[in-house]
mmCIF file of C-alpha atoms and ligand atoms in Angstrom:
data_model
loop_
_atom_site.group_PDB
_atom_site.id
_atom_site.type_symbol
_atom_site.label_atom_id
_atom_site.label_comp_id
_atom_site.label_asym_id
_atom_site.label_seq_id
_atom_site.Cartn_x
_atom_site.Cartn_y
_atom_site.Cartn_z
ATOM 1 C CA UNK A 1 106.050 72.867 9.762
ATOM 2 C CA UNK A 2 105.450 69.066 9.110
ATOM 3 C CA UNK A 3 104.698 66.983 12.045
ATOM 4 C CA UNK A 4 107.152 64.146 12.348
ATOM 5 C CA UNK A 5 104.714 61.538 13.005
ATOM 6 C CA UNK A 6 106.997 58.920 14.599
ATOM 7 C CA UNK A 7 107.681 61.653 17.159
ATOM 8 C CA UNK A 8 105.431 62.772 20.720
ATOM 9 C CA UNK A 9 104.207 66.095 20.666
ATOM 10 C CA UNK A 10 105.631 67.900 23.784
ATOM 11 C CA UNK A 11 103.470 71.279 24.781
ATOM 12 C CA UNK A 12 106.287 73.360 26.354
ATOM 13 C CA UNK A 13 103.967 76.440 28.471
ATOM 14 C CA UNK A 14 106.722 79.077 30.263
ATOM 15 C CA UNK A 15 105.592 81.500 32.443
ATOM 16 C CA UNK A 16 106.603 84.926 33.305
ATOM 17 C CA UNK A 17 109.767 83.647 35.320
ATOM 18 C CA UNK A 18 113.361 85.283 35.316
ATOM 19 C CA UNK A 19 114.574 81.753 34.687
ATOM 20 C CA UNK A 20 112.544 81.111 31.411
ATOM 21 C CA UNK A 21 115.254 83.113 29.988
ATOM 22 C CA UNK A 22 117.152 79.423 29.875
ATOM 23 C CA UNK A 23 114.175 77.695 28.503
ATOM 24 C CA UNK A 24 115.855 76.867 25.562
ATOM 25 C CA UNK A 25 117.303 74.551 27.926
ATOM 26 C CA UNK A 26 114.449 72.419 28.633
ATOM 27 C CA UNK A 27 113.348 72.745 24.772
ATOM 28 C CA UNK A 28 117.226 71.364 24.093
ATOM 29 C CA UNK A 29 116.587 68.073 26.721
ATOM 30 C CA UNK A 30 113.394 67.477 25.302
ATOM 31 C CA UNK A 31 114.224 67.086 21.931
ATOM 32 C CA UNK A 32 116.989 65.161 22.460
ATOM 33 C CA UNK A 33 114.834 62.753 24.467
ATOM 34 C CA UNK A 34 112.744 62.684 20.628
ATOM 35 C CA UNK A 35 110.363 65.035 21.603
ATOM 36 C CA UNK A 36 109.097 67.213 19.109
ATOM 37 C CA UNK A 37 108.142 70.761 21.233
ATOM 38 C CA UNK A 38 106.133 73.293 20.775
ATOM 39 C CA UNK A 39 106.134 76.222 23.572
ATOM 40 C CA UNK A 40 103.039 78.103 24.531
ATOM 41 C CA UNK A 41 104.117 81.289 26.435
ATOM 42 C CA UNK A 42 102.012 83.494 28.524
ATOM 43 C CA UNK A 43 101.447 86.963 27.493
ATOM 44 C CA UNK A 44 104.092 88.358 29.746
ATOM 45 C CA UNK A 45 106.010 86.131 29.541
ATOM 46 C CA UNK A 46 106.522 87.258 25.633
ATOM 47 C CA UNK A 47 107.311 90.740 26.958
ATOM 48 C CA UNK A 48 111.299 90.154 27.388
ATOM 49 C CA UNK A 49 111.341 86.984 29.572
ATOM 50 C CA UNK A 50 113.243 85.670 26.497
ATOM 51 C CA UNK A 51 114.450 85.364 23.397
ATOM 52 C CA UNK A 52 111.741 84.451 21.361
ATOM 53 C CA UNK A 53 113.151 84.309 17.896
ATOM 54 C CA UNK A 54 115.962 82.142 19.250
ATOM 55 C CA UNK A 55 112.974 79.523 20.555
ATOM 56 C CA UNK A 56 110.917 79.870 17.406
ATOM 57 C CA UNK A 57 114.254 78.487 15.549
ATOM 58 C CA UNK A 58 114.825 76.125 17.912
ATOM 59 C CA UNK A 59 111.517 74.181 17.699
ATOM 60 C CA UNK A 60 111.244 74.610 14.227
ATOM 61 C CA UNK A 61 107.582 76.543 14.869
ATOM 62 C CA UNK A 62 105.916 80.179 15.920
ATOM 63 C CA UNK A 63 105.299 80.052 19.828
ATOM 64 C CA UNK A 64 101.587 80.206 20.242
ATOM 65 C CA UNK A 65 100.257 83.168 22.991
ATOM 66 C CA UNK A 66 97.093 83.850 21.780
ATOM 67 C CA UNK A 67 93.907 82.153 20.670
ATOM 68 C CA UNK A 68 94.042 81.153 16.586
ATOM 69 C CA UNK A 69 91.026 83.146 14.800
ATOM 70 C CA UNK A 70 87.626 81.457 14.417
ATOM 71 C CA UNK A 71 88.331 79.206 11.098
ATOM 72 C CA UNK A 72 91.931 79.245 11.445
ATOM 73 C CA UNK A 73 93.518 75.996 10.982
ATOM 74 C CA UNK A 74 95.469 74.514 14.308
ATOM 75 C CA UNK A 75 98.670 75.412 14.663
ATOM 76 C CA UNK A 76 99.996 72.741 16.907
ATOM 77 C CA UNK A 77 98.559 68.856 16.817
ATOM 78 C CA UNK A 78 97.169 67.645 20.171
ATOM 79 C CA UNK A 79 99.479 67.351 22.792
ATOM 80 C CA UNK A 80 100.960 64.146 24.011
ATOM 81 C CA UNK A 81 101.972 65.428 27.320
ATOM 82 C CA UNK A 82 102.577 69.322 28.775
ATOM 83 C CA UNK A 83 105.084 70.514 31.060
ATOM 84 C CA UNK A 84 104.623 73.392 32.508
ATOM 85 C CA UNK A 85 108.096 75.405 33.081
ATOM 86 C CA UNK A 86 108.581 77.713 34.883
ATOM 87 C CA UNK A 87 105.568 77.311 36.570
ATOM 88 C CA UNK A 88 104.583 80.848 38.284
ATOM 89 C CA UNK A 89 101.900 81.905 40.770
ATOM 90 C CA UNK A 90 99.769 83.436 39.191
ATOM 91 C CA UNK A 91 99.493 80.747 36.764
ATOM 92 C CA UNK A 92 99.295 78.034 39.075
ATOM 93 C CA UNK A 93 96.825 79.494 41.167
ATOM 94 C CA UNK A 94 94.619 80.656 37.850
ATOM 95 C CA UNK A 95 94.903 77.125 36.193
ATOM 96 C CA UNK A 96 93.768 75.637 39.725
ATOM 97 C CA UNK A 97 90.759 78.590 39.847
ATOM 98 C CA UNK A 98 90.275 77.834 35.897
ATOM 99 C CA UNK A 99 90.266 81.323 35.104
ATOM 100 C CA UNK A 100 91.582 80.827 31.606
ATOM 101 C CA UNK A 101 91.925 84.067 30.735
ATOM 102 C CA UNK A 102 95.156 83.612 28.876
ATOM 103 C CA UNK A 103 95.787 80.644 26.057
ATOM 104 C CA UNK A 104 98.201 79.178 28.355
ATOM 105 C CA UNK A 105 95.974 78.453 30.839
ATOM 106 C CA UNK A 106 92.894 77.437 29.016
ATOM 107 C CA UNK A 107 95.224 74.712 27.407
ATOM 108 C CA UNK A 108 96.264 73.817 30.721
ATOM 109 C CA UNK A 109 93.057 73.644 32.026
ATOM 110 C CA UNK A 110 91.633 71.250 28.854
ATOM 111 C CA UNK A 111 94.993 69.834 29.082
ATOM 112 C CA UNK A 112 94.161 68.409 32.590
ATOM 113 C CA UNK A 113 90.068 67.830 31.696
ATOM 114 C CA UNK A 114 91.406 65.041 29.010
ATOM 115 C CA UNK A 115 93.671 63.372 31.089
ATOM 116 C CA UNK A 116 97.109 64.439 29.341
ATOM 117 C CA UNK A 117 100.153 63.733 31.184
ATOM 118 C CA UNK A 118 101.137 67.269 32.635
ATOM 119 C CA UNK A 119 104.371 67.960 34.930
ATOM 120 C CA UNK A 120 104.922 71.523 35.988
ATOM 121 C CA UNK A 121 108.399 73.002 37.885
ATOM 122 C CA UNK A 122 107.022 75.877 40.130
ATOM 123 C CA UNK A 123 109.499 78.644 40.574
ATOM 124 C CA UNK A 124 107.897 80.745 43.489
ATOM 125 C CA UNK A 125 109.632 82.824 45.549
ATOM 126 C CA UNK A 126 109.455 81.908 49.161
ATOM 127 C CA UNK A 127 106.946 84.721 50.534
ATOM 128 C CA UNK A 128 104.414 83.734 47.749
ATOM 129 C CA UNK A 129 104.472 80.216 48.400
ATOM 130 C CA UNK A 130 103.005 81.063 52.236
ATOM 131 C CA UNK A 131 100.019 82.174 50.343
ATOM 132 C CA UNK A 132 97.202 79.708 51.762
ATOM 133 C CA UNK A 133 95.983 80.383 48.191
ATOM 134 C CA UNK A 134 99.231 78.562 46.577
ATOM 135 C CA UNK A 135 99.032 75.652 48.545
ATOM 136 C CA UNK A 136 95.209 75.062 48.039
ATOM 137 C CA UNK A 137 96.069 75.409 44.632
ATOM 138 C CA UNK A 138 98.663 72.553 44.815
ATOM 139 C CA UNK A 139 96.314 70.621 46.398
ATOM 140 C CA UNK A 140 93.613 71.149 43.856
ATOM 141 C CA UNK A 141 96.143 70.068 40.816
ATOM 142 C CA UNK A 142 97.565 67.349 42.507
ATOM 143 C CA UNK A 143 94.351 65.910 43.112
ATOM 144 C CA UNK A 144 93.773 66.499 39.300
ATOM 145 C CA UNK A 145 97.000 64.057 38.415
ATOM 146 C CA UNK A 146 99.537 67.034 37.820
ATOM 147 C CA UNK A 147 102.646 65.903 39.076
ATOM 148 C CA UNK A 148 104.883 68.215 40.327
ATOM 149 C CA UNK A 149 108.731 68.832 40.693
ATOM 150 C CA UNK A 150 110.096 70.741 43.563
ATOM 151 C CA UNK A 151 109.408 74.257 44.135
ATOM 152 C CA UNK A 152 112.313 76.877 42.688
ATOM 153 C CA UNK A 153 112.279 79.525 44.603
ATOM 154 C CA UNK A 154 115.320 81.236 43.305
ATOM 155 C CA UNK A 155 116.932 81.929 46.365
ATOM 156 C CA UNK A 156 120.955 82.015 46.879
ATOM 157 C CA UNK A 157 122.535 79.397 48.803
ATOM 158 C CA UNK A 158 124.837 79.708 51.488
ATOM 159 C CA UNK A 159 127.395 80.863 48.983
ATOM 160 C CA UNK A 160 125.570 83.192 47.409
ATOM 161 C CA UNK A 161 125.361 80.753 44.498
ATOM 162 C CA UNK A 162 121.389 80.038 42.829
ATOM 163 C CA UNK A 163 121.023 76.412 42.374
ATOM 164 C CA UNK A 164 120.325 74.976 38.682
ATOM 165 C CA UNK A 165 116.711 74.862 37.879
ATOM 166 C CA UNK A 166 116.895 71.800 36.789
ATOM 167 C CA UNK A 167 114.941 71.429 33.404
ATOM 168 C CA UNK A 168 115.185 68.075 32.616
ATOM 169 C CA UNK A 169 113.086 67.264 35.982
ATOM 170 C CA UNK A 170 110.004 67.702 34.144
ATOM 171 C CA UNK A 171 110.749 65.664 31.401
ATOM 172 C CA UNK A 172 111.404 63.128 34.215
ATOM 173 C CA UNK A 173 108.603 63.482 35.890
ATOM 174 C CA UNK A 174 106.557 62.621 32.504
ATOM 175 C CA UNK A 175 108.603 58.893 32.090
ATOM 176 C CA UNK A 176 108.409 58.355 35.711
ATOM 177 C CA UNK A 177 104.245 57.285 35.263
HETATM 178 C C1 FMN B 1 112.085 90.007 36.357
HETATM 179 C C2 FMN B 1 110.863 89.331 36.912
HETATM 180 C C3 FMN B 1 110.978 88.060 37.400
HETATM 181 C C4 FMN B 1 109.856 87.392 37.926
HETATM 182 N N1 FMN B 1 110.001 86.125 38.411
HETATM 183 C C5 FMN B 1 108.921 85.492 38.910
HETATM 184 C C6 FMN B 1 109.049 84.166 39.418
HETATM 185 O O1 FMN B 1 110.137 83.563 39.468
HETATM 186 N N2 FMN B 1 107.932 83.544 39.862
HETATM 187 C C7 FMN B 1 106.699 84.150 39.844
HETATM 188 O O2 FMN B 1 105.720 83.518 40.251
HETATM 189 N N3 FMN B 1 106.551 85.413 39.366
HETATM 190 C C8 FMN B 1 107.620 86.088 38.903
HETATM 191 N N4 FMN B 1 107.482 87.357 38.421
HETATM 192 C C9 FMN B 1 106.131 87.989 38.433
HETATM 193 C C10 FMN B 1 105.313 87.513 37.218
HETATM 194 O O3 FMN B 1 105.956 87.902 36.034
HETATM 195 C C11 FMN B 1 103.901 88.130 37.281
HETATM 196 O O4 FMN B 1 103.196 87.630 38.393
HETATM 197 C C12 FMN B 1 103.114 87.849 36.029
HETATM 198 O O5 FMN B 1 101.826 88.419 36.146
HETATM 199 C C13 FMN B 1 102.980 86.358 35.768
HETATM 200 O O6 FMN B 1 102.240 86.178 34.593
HETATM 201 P P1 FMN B 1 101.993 84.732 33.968
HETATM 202 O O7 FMN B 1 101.702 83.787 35.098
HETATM 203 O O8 FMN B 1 100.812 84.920 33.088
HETATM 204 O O9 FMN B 1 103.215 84.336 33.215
HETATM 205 C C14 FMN B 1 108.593 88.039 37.927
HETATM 206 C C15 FMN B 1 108.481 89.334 37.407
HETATM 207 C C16 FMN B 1 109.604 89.970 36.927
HETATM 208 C C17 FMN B 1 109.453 91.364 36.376
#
């Protein structure tokens, strides 16, 4: 696809989260708000945590997972900023380790290195985010300039209702500098 060159370029990275089957939610806001996205998803995320054809449409280009062959050209241009959404544990916790063992996190970790504007929206159950591991982690990235929306755990409310994720958050969090 041809970069629009008047346009950011938004690196959309979704986790293995039951809510990234809304994503298209956050790809929706962002565009609207003139970004032009491009999603990296993690391996499992890919496996079902949603629809990937109907995201590939949406941003006009293939979701990137894995690393581009030696010689092949780059699919996406550099990024302007990253949000990370949703943001789970295990990738938090590798990103903040930098054991970039998956394309998602080896962008996040150069991501960070060059000083690109990065917001993330955890969604971590409650249990996981006791984890002295988890909170280091948050430390570590927050000390790196990562900003950081409030944690998602998922839980029901009082009325059994799950609160809104709240997509747009992150793009929030990237005009708020
Ligand atoms: C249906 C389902 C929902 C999940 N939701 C979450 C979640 O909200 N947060 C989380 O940290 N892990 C969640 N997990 C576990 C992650 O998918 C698992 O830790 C995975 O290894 C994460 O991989 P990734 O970080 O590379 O995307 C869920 C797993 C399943 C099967």
């Amino acid at each position: 696809m041809t970069r629009q060159a008047d346009k950011p370029f938004l690196y959309a990275v979704v986790c293995a989260a039951g809510i990234a089957a809304d994503v298209s939610k956050l790809i929706t806001a962002a565009q609207e708000r003139h970004w032009e996205v491009g999603v990296l998803a993690t391996p499992v995320a890919m496996d079902g945590f949603f629809d990937t054809a109907a995201v590939e449409a949406q941003t006009g280009r293939p979701i990137r997972s894995a690393w581009r062959r030696p010689g092949d050209a780059r699919p996406f241009p550099p990024p302007d900023a990253v949000v990370v959404a949703p943001a789970t544990f295990n990738t938090l916790n590798k990103w903040a380790a930098g054991l970039a063992d998956t394309l998602a996190v080896a962008t996040l970790c150069e991501a960070s290195g060059l000083g690109v504007p990065i917001a993330v929206l955890p969604c971590v159950a409650d249990a996981l985010a006791a984890h002295p591991a988890y909170r280091d982690s948050l430390t570590r990235l927050r000390g790196m300039g990562v900003r950081f929306g409030e944690r998602y755990s998922g839980e029901p409310d009082e009325d059994g209702r799950r609160p809104e994720f709240g997509w747009e958050r992150a793009l929030d969090l990237l005009e708020a500098a």
